[in-house]
Structures are given as structure tokens and as C-alpha cells.
CSV table of C-alpha atoms and ligand atoms in Angstrom, one decimal:
chain,number,residue,atom,x,y,z
Y,38,MET,CA,2.4,185.8,-110.7
Y,39,PRO,CA,5.9,184.0,-110.7
Y,40,LYS,CA,7.7,183.2,-113.9
Y,41,VAL,CA,7.9,179.6,-114.8
Y,42,GLU,CA,11.4,178.4,-115.7
Y,43,GLN,CA,11.5,175.1,-117.2
Y,44,PRO,CA,14.5,172.9,-116.7
Y,45,THR,CA,17.3,172.9,-119.3
Y,46,SER,CA,19.4,170.3,-117.6
Y,47,LEU,CA,19.3,167.1,-115.8
Y,48,SER,CA,21.3,167.3,-112.7
Y,49,LYS,CA,21.2,163.5,-111.6
Y,50,SER,CA,21.7,160.6,-113.3
Y,51,MET,CA,21.3,156.9,-112.4
Y,52,PRO,CA,24.0,154.7,-113.7
Y,53,ALA,CA,23.0,153.1,-116.9
Y,54,VAL,CA,23.4,149.4,-116.9
Y,55,GLU,CA,25.6,147.8,-119.6
Y,56,PRO,CA,23.6,145.2,-121.8
Y,57,SER,CA,25.2,141.9,-121.1
Y,58,GLY,CA,25.4,141.4,-125.0
Y,59,GLY,CA,24.2,139.1,-127.8
Y,60,SER,CA,21.9,137.0,-125.7
Y,61,LEU,CA,19.4,139.7,-125.2
Y,62,PRO,CA,16.5,140.9,-127.8
Y,63,LYS,CA,17.6,143.9,-129.7
Y,64,PHE,CA,15.0,146.0,-128.3
Y,65,LEU,CA,16.5,145.5,-124.8
Y,66,GLN,CA,19.9,146.2,-125.5
Y,67,ASP,CA,19.7,149.7,-124.7
Y,68,ASN,CA,21.9,151.5,-122.3
Y,69,GLY,CA,19.2,153.6,-120.9
Y,70,LEU,CA,17.4,150.5,-119.3
Y,71,THR,CA,17.5,149.6,-115.5
Y,72,PRO,CA,17.7,146.1,-114.7
Y,73,GLU,CA,14.1,146.7,-113.2
Y,74,CYS,CA,12.7,147.6,-116.3
Y,75,ARG,CA,14.6,144.6,-118.3
Y,76,ASP,CA,13.5,142.0,-115.9
Y,77,LEU,CA,9.6,143.5,-116.0
Y,78,THR,CA,9.6,143.0,-119.7
Y,79,THR,CA,10.3,139.4,-119.6
Y,80,SER,CA,7.0,138.8,-117.4
Y,81,LEU,CA,4.8,141.5,-119.3
Y,82,PRO,CA,2.4,140.7,-122.3
Y,83,SER,CA,4.0,142.1,-125.6
Y,84,GLU,CA,2.6,143.0,-129.2
Y,85,ARG,CA,4.5,144.3,-132.1
Y,86,GLY,CA,4.1,148.3,-132.0
Y,87,TRP,CA,3.2,150.7,-134.4
Y,88,VAL,CA,6.4,152.1,-135.2
Y,89,ALA,CA,9.6,149.9,-135.0
Y,90,ASP,CA,9.6,148.4,-131.5
Y,91,HIS,CA,7.5,146.4,-129.1
Y,92,LEU,CA,4.8,147.4,-126.9
Y,93,PHE,CA,4.6,146.1,-123.4
Y,94,GLN,CA,1.6,146.0,-121.1
Y,95,TYR,CA,2.2,147.3,-117.9
Y,96,GLN,CA,-0.8,148.0,-115.2
Y,97,GLY,CA,-3.2,147.4,-118.0
Y,98,PHE,CA,-1.8,149.7,-120.3
Y,99,TRP,CA,0.5,149.5,-123.5
Y,100,HIS,CA,4.2,150.9,-123.6
Y,101,HIS,CA,7.1,150.8,-125.7
Y,102,VAL,CA,10.3,149.9,-123.8
Y,103,ARG,CA,12.0,153.2,-123.4
Y,104,GLN,CA,8.8,154.8,-122.4
Y,105,LEU,CA,8.1,152.0,-120.2
Y,106,GLN,CA,11.3,152.9,-118.2
Y,107,GLY,CA,10.3,156.7,-118.0
Y,108,VAL,CA,7.2,155.3,-116.5
Y,109,LEU,CA,9.1,153.3,-113.7
Y,110,THR,CA,11.6,156.0,-113.2
Y,111,CYS,CA,8.7,158.4,-112.8
Y,112,GLN,CA,6.9,156.6,-110.5
Y,113,ASN,CA,9.6,155.8,-108.2
Y,114,HIS,CA,11.3,159.1,-108.3
Y,115,PHE,CA,9.0,162.3,-109.2
Y,116,GLN,CA,7.7,164.4,-106.0
Y,117,ALA,CA,4.5,166.0,-106.9
Y,118,GLN,CA,4.0,169.6,-105.2
Y,119,ASP,CA,0.7,170.9,-104.3
Y,120,SER,CA,1.1,173.9,-106.7
Y,121,ASP,CA,2.0,171.7,-109.6
Y,122,ILE,CA,-0.2,171.6,-112.8
Y,123,LEU,CA,-0.4,168.2,-114.7
Y,124,LEU,CA,-1.5,168.3,-118.2
Y,125,VAL,CA,-2.6,164.6,-119.0
Y,126,SER,CA,-4.2,163.2,-122.1
Y,127,THR,CA,-3.8,160.4,-124.8
Y,128,PRO,CA,-1.6,160.7,-127.5
Y,129,LYS,CA,-3.2,162.9,-130.3
Y,130,ALA,CA,-6.1,164.2,-128.1
Y,131,GLY,CA,-4.4,167.9,-128.6
Y,132,THR,CA,-1.7,168.0,-126.2
Y,133,THR,CA,0.3,170.4,-128.0
Y,134,TRP,CA,-2.5,172.7,-127.9
Y,135,LEU,CA,-3.3,172.3,-124.6
Y,136,LYS,CA,0.3,172.8,-123.3
Y,137,ALA,CA,0.4,176.3,-125.3
Y,138,ILE,CA,-2.8,177.3,-123.7
Y,139,THR,CA,-2.0,176.6,-120.3
Y,140,PHE,CA,1.6,178.0,-120.3
Y,141,ALA,CA,0.2,181.2,-121.8
Y,142,LEU,CA,-2.6,181.4,-119.5
Y,143,VAL,CA,-0.5,180.8,-116.3
Y,144,ASN,CA,2.3,183.1,-117.5
Y,145,ARG,CA,0.1,185.8,-119.1
Y,146,PHE,CA,2.1,188.7,-117.8
Y,147,LEU,CA,4.6,187.6,-120.3
Y,148,TYR,CA,2.1,188.5,-122.9
Y,149,VAL,CA,1.2,191.7,-121.5
Y,150,ASP,CA,4.6,192.9,-120.8
Y,151,HIS,CA,6.4,191.7,-124.1
Y,152,PRO,CA,3.8,190.1,-126.7
Y,153,GLN,CA,6.8,190.2,-129.2
Y,154,GLN,CA,9.0,188.3,-127.2
Y,155,HIS,CA,6.5,185.5,-125.9
Y,156,PRO,CA,8.5,182.2,-125.4
Y,157,LEU,CA,5.6,180.6,-127.6
Y,158,LEU,CA,6.7,182.3,-130.5
Y,159,THR,CA,10.4,180.9,-130.6
Y,160,ASN,CA,10.0,177.4,-128.5
Y,161,ASN,CA,7.4,174.4,-129.3
Y,162,PRO,CA,5.0,173.9,-126.1
Y,163,HIS,CA,6.5,170.6,-125.7
Y,164,GLU,CA,10.0,172.4,-124.7
Y,165,LEU,CA,8.0,174.8,-122.5
Y,166,VAL,CA,5.7,172.1,-120.8
Y,167,PRO,CA,7.9,168.8,-120.7
Y,168,PHE,CA,6.7,165.6,-120.5
Y,169,LEU,CA,7.3,163.8,-117.6
Y,170,GLU,CA,7.9,160.0,-118.6
Y,171,LEU,CA,8.8,161.1,-122.2
Y,172,LYS,CA,11.6,164.2,-121.4
Y,173,LEU,CA,12.2,164.4,-117.8
Y,174,TYR,CA,12.7,161.0,-116.7
Y,175,VAL,CA,13.6,159.6,-119.9
Y,176,GLU,CA,16.0,156.4,-120.1
Y,177,ASN,CA,16.8,156.3,-116.4
Y,178,GLN,CA,17.8,159.9,-115.6
Y,179,VAL,CA,16.3,161.6,-112.1
Y,180,PRO,CA,16.2,165.6,-113.0
Y,181,ASP,CA,16.1,167.5,-109.9
Y,182,LEU,CA,12.8,169.4,-110.4
Y,183,SER,CA,12.5,170.6,-106.6
Y,184,THR,CA,14.1,174.3,-107.6
Y,185,LEU,CA,11.8,175.1,-110.1
Y,186,PRO,CA,9.4,178.2,-109.3
Y,187,SER,CA,5.7,177.3,-108.7
Y,188,PRO,CA,3.5,176.5,-110.4
Y,189,ARG,CA,5.4,174.0,-112.2
Y,190,ILE,CA,3.7,172.8,-115.4
Y,191,PHE,CA,4.2,169.3,-116.6
Y,192,SER,CA,2.5,167.0,-118.6
Y,193,THR,CA,2.2,163.2,-119.0
Y,194,HIS,CA,0.1,160.6,-121.1
Y,195,LEU,CA,0.2,158.2,-117.9
Y,196,PRO,CA,-3.1,156.4,-117.2
Y,197,CYS,CA,-4.8,157.2,-114.0
Y,198,VAL,CA,-3.6,153.9,-112.2
Y,199,SER,CA,0.1,154.6,-112.9
Y,200,LEU,CA,0.4,158.2,-111.8
Y,201,PRO,CA,3.2,158.4,-109.2
Y,202,THR,CA,1.9,157.8,-105.6
Y,203,SER,CA,3.1,161.4,-105.0
Y,204,VAL,CA,0.6,163.0,-107.5
Y,205,LYS,CA,-2.3,160.9,-105.7
Y,206,ASP,CA,-1.2,162.1,-102.3
Y,207,SER,CA,-0.6,165.9,-103.1
Y,208,ALA,CA,-3.2,168.6,-104.1
Y,209,CYS,CA,-1.5,169.2,-107.5
Y,210,LYS,CA,-4.1,169.9,-110.2
Y,211,LEU,CA,-5.0,167.6,-113.2
Y,212,VAL,CA,-6.2,168.8,-116.4
Y,213,TYR,CA,-7.2,165.9,-118.6
Y,214,LEU,CA,-7.8,166.4,-122.3
Y,215,CYS,CA,-9.8,163.8,-124.4
Y,216,ARG,CA,-10.7,163.6,-128.1
Y,217,ASN,CA,-13.2,161.4,-130.1
Y,218,PRO,CA,-11.6,158.2,-130.8
Y,219,LYS,CA,-12.0,158.2,-134.5
Y,220,ASP,CA,-10.2,161.5,-134.7
Y,221,THR,CA,-7.6,160.4,-132.1
Y,222,PHE,CA,-6.9,157.1,-134.2
Y,223,VAL,CA,-6.6,158.7,-137.6
Y,224,SER,CA,-4.1,161.2,-136.0
Y,225,LEU,CA,-2.1,158.5,-134.3
Y,226,TRP,CA,-2.1,156.5,-137.4
Y,227,HIS,CA,-0.5,159.6,-139.4
Y,228,PHE,CA,1.9,160.5,-136.7
Y,229,THR,CA,3.3,157.1,-136.0
Y,230,ASN,CA,3.7,156.4,-139.8
Y,231,LYS,CA,5.9,159.8,-139.8
Y,232,LEU,CA,7.9,158.3,-137.0
Y,233,ARG,CA,8.6,154.8,-139.0
Y,234,PRO,CA,11.8,154.3,-140.5
Y,235,ALA,CA,11.7,154.9,-144.2
Y,236,GLU,CA,12.7,151.0,-145.1
Y,237,MET,CA,9.9,149.8,-143.0
Y,238,GLY,CA,7.3,151.7,-145.3
Y,239,GLU,CA,3.9,152.7,-144.0
Y,240,ASN,CA,1.7,150.9,-141.1
Y,241,SER,CA,-1.6,150.0,-143.2
Y,242,LEU,CA,-4.6,151.9,-141.9
Y,243,GLU,CA,-6.3,148.4,-141.5
Y,244,GLU,CA,-3.6,146.9,-139.3
Y,245,ALA,CA,-3.5,150.2,-137.2
Y,246,PHE,CA,-7.1,150.1,-136.7
Y,247,ASP,CA,-7.4,146.6,-135.7
Y,248,LYS,CA,-4.6,147.0,-132.9
Y,249,PHE,CA,-6.3,150.3,-131.9
Y,250,CYS,CA,-9.6,148.7,-131.5
Y,251,ARG,CA,-8.0,145.8,-129.5
Y,252,GLY,CA,-6.6,148.4,-127.0
Y,253,VAL,CA,-3.1,148.0,-128.4
Y,254,SER,CA,-2.1,151.5,-129.2
Y,255,LEU,CA,0.4,154.0,-127.2
Y,256,TYR,CA,-0.9,154.2,-123.7
Y,257,GLY,CA,-4.1,152.2,-124.8
Y,258,PRO,CA,-6.6,151.0,-124.4
Y,259,PHE,CA,-7.8,154.4,-125.3
Y,260,TRP,CA,-11.3,153.9,-123.4
Y,261,ASP,CA,-9.9,152.5,-120.6
Y,262,HIS,CA,-7.5,155.8,-120.2
Y,263,VAL,CA,-10.5,158.0,-120.8
Y,264,LEU,CA,-12.6,156.4,-118.4
Y,265,GLY,CA,-9.9,156.5,-115.3
Y,266,TYR,CA,-9.7,160.4,-115.5
Y,267,TRP,CA,-13.4,160.7,-116.4
Y,268,GLU,CA,-14.2,158.7,-112.8
Y,269,ALA,CA,-11.5,160.9,-111.2
Y,270,SER,CA,-12.8,164.1,-112.4
Y,271,LEU,CA,-16.3,163.2,-111.0
Y,272,GLU,CA,-14.9,162.0,-107.6
Y,273,CYS,CA,-12.3,164.9,-107.2
Y,274,PRO,CA,-13.7,168.0,-109.6
Y,275,LYS,CA,-11.7,170.5,-107.6
Y,276,ARG,CA,-8.4,168.5,-108.4
Y,277,VAL,CA,-9.2,166.7,-111.9
Y,278,MET,CA,-10.7,168.8,-114.7
Y,279,PHE,CA,-11.9,166.9,-117.7
Y,280,LEU,CA,-11.8,168.7,-121.2
Y,281,LYS,CA,-12.9,167.6,-124.5
Y,282,TYR,CA,-10.8,168.6,-127.8
Y,283,GLU,CA,-14.3,169.1,-129.6
Y,284,GLU,CA,-15.7,171.5,-126.9
Y,285,MET,CA,-12.7,173.5,-126.9
Y,286,LYS,CA,-12.6,174.2,-130.7
Y,287,GLU,CA,-16.5,174.9,-130.4
Y,288,GLU,CA,-16.3,177.4,-127.5
Y,289,PRO,CA,-12.7,178.1,-126.9
Y,290,LYS,CA,-13.3,181.4,-124.8
Y,291,VAL,CA,-15.6,179.2,-122.7
Y,292,HIS,CA,-13.2,176.9,-121.7
Y,293,LEU,CA,-10.2,178.9,-121.7
Y,294,ARG,CA,-11.9,181.0,-118.9
Y,295,ARG,CA,-13.3,177.6,-117.1
Y,296,LEU,CA,-9.7,176.5,-117.2
Y,297,ALA,CA,-8.5,179.7,-115.7
Y,298,GLU,CA,-11.0,179.6,-112.9
Y,299,PHE,CA,-9.9,175.7,-112.3
Y,300,LEU,CA,-6.4,176.7,-111.8
Y,301,GLY,CA,-7.2,179.6,-109.3
Y,302,CYS,CA,-6.3,182.3,-111.7
Y,303,PRO,CA,-9.4,183.6,-113.3
Y,304,PHE,CA,-9.5,186.8,-116.0
Y,305,SER,CA,-10.1,189.9,-114.1
Y,306,PRO,CA,-12.5,192.2,-115.4
Y,307,GLU,CA,-9.7,194.5,-116.5
Y,308,GLU,CA,-8.0,191.5,-118.5
Y,309,GLU,CA,-11.4,190.7,-120.0
Y,310,SER,CA,-11.8,194.4,-121.3
Y,311,GLN,CA,-7.9,194.4,-122.7
Y,312,GLY,CA,-9.2,191.0,-124.6
Y,313,LEU,CA,-6.5,189.1,-123.0
Y,314,VAL,CA,-8.8,185.7,-123.7
Y,315,ASP,CA,-8.7,186.3,-127.3
Y,316,CYS,CA,-5.1,187.2,-127.4
Y,317,ILE,CA,-4.1,184.0,-125.9
Y,318,LEU,CA,-6.5,182.0,-128.1
Y,319,LYS,CA,-5.0,183.6,-131.1
Y,320,LEU,CA,-1.3,183.0,-130.1
Y,321,CYS,CA,-2.2,179.2,-129.3
Y,322,SER,CA,-4.3,178.9,-132.5
Y,323,PHE,CA,-3.5,175.9,-134.9
Y,324,ASP,CA,-2.7,178.5,-137.7
Y,325,ASN,CA,-0.5,180.7,-135.5
Y,326,LEU,CA,1.5,177.9,-133.9
Y,327,SER,CA,1.8,175.7,-137.0
Y,328,ASN,CA,3.3,178.6,-139.2
Y,329,LEU,CA,6.0,179.5,-136.7
Y,330,GLU,CA,9.3,179.2,-138.0
Y,331,VAL,CA,10.5,177.0,-134.6
Y,332,ASN,CA,7.4,174.6,-135.4
Y,333,LYS,CA,8.4,174.2,-139.1
Y,334,LYS,CA,12.0,173.5,-138.9
Y,335,GLY,CA,12.6,172.5,-135.2
Y,336,LYS,CA,12.8,169.0,-133.6
Y,337,MET,CA,12.5,167.4,-130.2
Y,338,SER,CA,15.7,166.2,-128.4
Y,339,SER,CA,14.2,162.6,-129.2
Y,340,GLY,CA,14.3,163.3,-133.0
Y,341,GLU,CA,10.6,163.8,-133.8
Y,342,GLU,CA,10.0,167.1,-135.9
Y,343,TYR,CA,7.9,169.6,-134.3
Y,344,LYS,CA,5.7,169.7,-137.7
Y,345,ALA,CA,4.5,166.4,-137.2
Y,346,PHE,CA,2.6,167.5,-134.1
Y,347,PHE,CA,0.5,169.7,-136.4
Y,348,ARG,CA,-1.3,168.4,-139.2
Y,349,ARG,CA,-4.8,169.6,-139.6
Y,350,GLY,CA,-6.2,170.4,-136.1
Y,351,GLU,CA,-10.1,169.8,-137.2
Y,352,VAL,CA,-12.9,168.1,-135.7
Y,353,GLY,CA,-14.0,165.0,-137.9
Y,354,ASP,CA,-11.1,164.4,-140.2
Y,355,SER,CA,-11.6,160.7,-139.4
Y,356,ALA,CA,-14.4,160.8,-142.0
Y,357,ASN,CA,-12.0,161.2,-144.7
Y,358,HIS,CA,-10.0,158.3,-144.0
Y,359,LEU,CA,-12.3,155.4,-142.0
Y,360,THR,CA,-14.8,153.3,-144.0
Y,361,GLU,CA,-18.3,153.2,-142.6
Y,362,GLU,CA,-17.7,149.7,-141.4
Y,363,MET,CA,-14.7,151.1,-139.3
Y,364,ILE,CA,-16.9,154.1,-138.0
Y,365,ARG,CA,-19.4,151.6,-137.0
Y,366,ARG,CA,-17.2,149.2,-135.1
Y,367,LEU,CA,-15.2,151.9,-133.3
Y,368,ASP,CA,-18.9,153.7,-132.2
Y,369,GLU,CA,-19.7,150.1,-131.1
Y,370,ILE,CA,-16.7,149.8,-128.9
Y,371,THR,CA,-17.1,153.1,-127.7
Y,372,GLU,CA,-20.7,152.8,-126.9
Y,373,GLN,CA,-20.0,149.4,-124.9
Y,374,LYS,CA,-16.9,150.7,-123.2
Y,375,LEU,CA,-18.8,153.8,-122.0
Y,376,HIS,CA,-21.8,152.4,-121.2
Y,377,GLY,CA,-23.2,153.6,-117.8
Y,378,SER,CA,-20.4,156.2,-117.5
Y,379,LYS,CA,-22.5,159.1,-118.5
Y,380,LEU,CA,-19.6,160.1,-120.6
Y,381,LYS,CA,-20.2,160.8,-124.4
Y,382,LEU,CA,-17.5,161.0,-127.1
T,43,A3P,P1,-4.6,166.1,-136.4
T,43,A3P,O1,-3.5,164.9,-136.6
T,43,A3P,O2,-6.2,165.5,-136.3
T,43,A3P,O3,-4.5,167.3,-137.3
T,43,A3P,P2,-0.9,165.9,-129.6
T,43,A3P,O4,-0.6,167.3,-129.7
T,43,A3P,O5,-1.8,165.1,-128.7
T,43,A3P,O6,0.2,165.0,-130.3
T,43,A3P,O7,-2.2,166.0,-130.6
T,43,A3P,C1,-1.9,166.5,-132.2
T,43,A3P,C2,-3.1,166.7,-132.6
T,43,A3P,O8,-3.6,167.9,-132.4
T,43,A3P,C3,-3.3,166.7,-134.2
T,43,A3P,O9,-4.4,166.5,-134.7
T,43,A3P,C4,-2.7,168.4,-134.4
T,43,A3P,O10,-3.0,168.8,-135.8
T,43,A3P,C5,-3.7,169.0,-133.3
T,43,A3P,N1,-3.3,170.5,-132.8
T,43,A3P,C6,-2.0,170.5,-132.9
T,43,A3P,N2,-1.8,172.1,-132.3
T,43,A3P,C7,-3.4,172.4,-132.5
T,43,A3P,C8,-3.6,173.6,-132.1
T,43,A3P,N3,-3.2,174.6,-131.7
T,43,A3P,N4,-5.1,173.6,-132.1
T,43,A3P,C9,-5.9,172.7,-132.6
T,43,A3P,N5,-5.5,171.4,-132.7
T,43,A3P,C10,-4.0,171.4,-132.7
């Protein structure tokens, strides 16, 4: 299998636009924004965000402004290849885990050849599998990804409706990971509170909950995001695989083997007898990854500490935070939204 080298430098950069000065609101005074993005924000519905900024509703989903710029640039410039693998999720669905597992799976020769030098031991999964709109196309940069060896593995939180045309037109494979909305919400609440500037204090659980229920969360409405990919997976099962965090926790070997089959690299009988499935799962386990030096001390280029991506890694932690009334409300919304879809969360 070919080695995957992820990009280290961005070769092309579109000219940044200078802000026109004091007349612009502070969140639009950002050198990385194109006129297209600035103009767009003036016509989009907006709400106060979960961290320190505003959220804008674009194509039915909520984004903060820098993320919106990434979405637009990615939509305009990303050229999918048939052999690409795109990992898709809502924030806090377990993206970090899926990245680690897929990277280890597709590059399993690395493990067999040099287990002690595996890239996951010294690199956070987000560096090995970069986000399209949050890392590669951040601000208005257009990276040259055409020379990366295949299969290229990227990730995105983009809703199905906002995927670049080239993704829809190519034969690339999409792996979607979803998680039950209660645990997703609690994980998101903790995560965004870690990102809030100290002087702002914590976002209250009640305020965040109200926003989440109204669909106003990063890449929300949560349910619309999930349903978009659920339907795509039913329509094109060879191109879109739908995974659930809870099922992966319950039967990780089953789902790792399914993933390998879906990606066209099933485990051979020899690999099975060598115990490679277990090795990959152990390498990517919450305990292993969260205790690595890189993930305890390192930071993303955008400033988030890697350790913020590892909290408890359990199913059902929301019961420790949500009131009975909150649980009832979220269950009700979920039932209404998923009604008729045959999807159970
Ligand atoms: P909790 O906050 O419930 O602990 P994302 O990667 O999409 O940002 O999601 C983060 C969630 O996935 C966090 O959930 C985190 O603890 C959990 N997580 C991170 N790495 C994991 C792993 N290797 N196995 C299982 N869960 C993991």
C-alpha cells in the first residue's frame, strides 16, 4: 500500500483583502476574509456563537466567520480524486478517533514495519488527517494537494448539502461518523468552554442547550447534518458509509473490519492471524492516545490544545450533566426529526 504523506506547506495563497477600517464590525475585520465572504455575511442570518464570535447560517447550517471562509474556499477550489477518503462528522462525534483508526488502517504497513515509530505515537490525528475547511483551506489559502500520494485522507464537518461539487462528482469514499445528540451536546459544551477566553467565563449549560436544541451550534442543526449523510448512505452505500460512535465502542473489531472492507483494503487471513485488528484498535484507543506526550502537551496551529480533544471518551456521560427535562426535550426533538427515516440514535 502506498505511504500517505500529508501536506506540510501551503503552496499557493490568494491575496488577502485589507479590511476597510473602523466601519466594519470587529469580527469582519479579519485579513483572511475575501470580499465574497464579507459580502455574504451581510445577507446571512446570524446569532451569537458559543465561543467569542458570531455564527452565520449558510446553506442551512451554522458557521463562525473564519470557518465560513474555509467553507467557501474549499467549495470553490477543492478537487476531489476518485481514490480520496473523506472522513465526515459533526463536531464531537469522535472525529479524532475515526481519524486515528482510518490512518492506521490505510497505512498499516507502518505498524507492521516499525511499530515503535508509528506516526500516531508522535503526531496528533488531526495533523495526520487534516480538516479541509478548518486547516487546509483556512482563511483564503488554496493549497496544492494534487501531488499527494493516494489514497489521500481528509476530513470535514461540512454538511452534505455544502460538499464541494468535485466530491459529489467523483467516486471518492465518504465515511460518516455520528454520535447520539445528548453526548454530542455535552462534549461540545465542555469543548467550547475550554476555547472561551478566560474573561468571558463559561457558557452556561442552559444557554448552550437552548442553542443546540434550536439547531444553532457549529455545523448545526445537528439532526439535519446527520440525516443528510444517512440518506446519502442509503442512496449510495458503496460511496458513503455510516458509522455510529456507540456501535464502534460496543464492537470495535466488527466496525474496523467493516471499514476496511468498505475502503477496499480488507484484512487478509494472515493479518487477522497476526492480530493486526487488535493492534490498530489498541494504538488508537482513548487510553493510549490521550496518554501520549504529544496529545498531552501539543497544540494545533490554530491554538487549540490537543488534550481538549480527549475528555472521557465514554457513552452516556450526558446523564451526568443533563436534567431529566433536558433529556426528555432532546429525545423528543430527535424523535421528531428522525421520524420516518428508520435511523435510531
Ligand atoms: P467526550 O467529550 O464525550 O469525552 P471529536 O474528536 O469529534 O472532537 O470528539 C471528541 C470526543 O471523542 C470526546 O468525547 C473525546 O473524549 C472522544 N474521543 C477522543 N478520542 C477518542 C478515542 N480514541 N476513542 C474514543 N473516544 C475518543
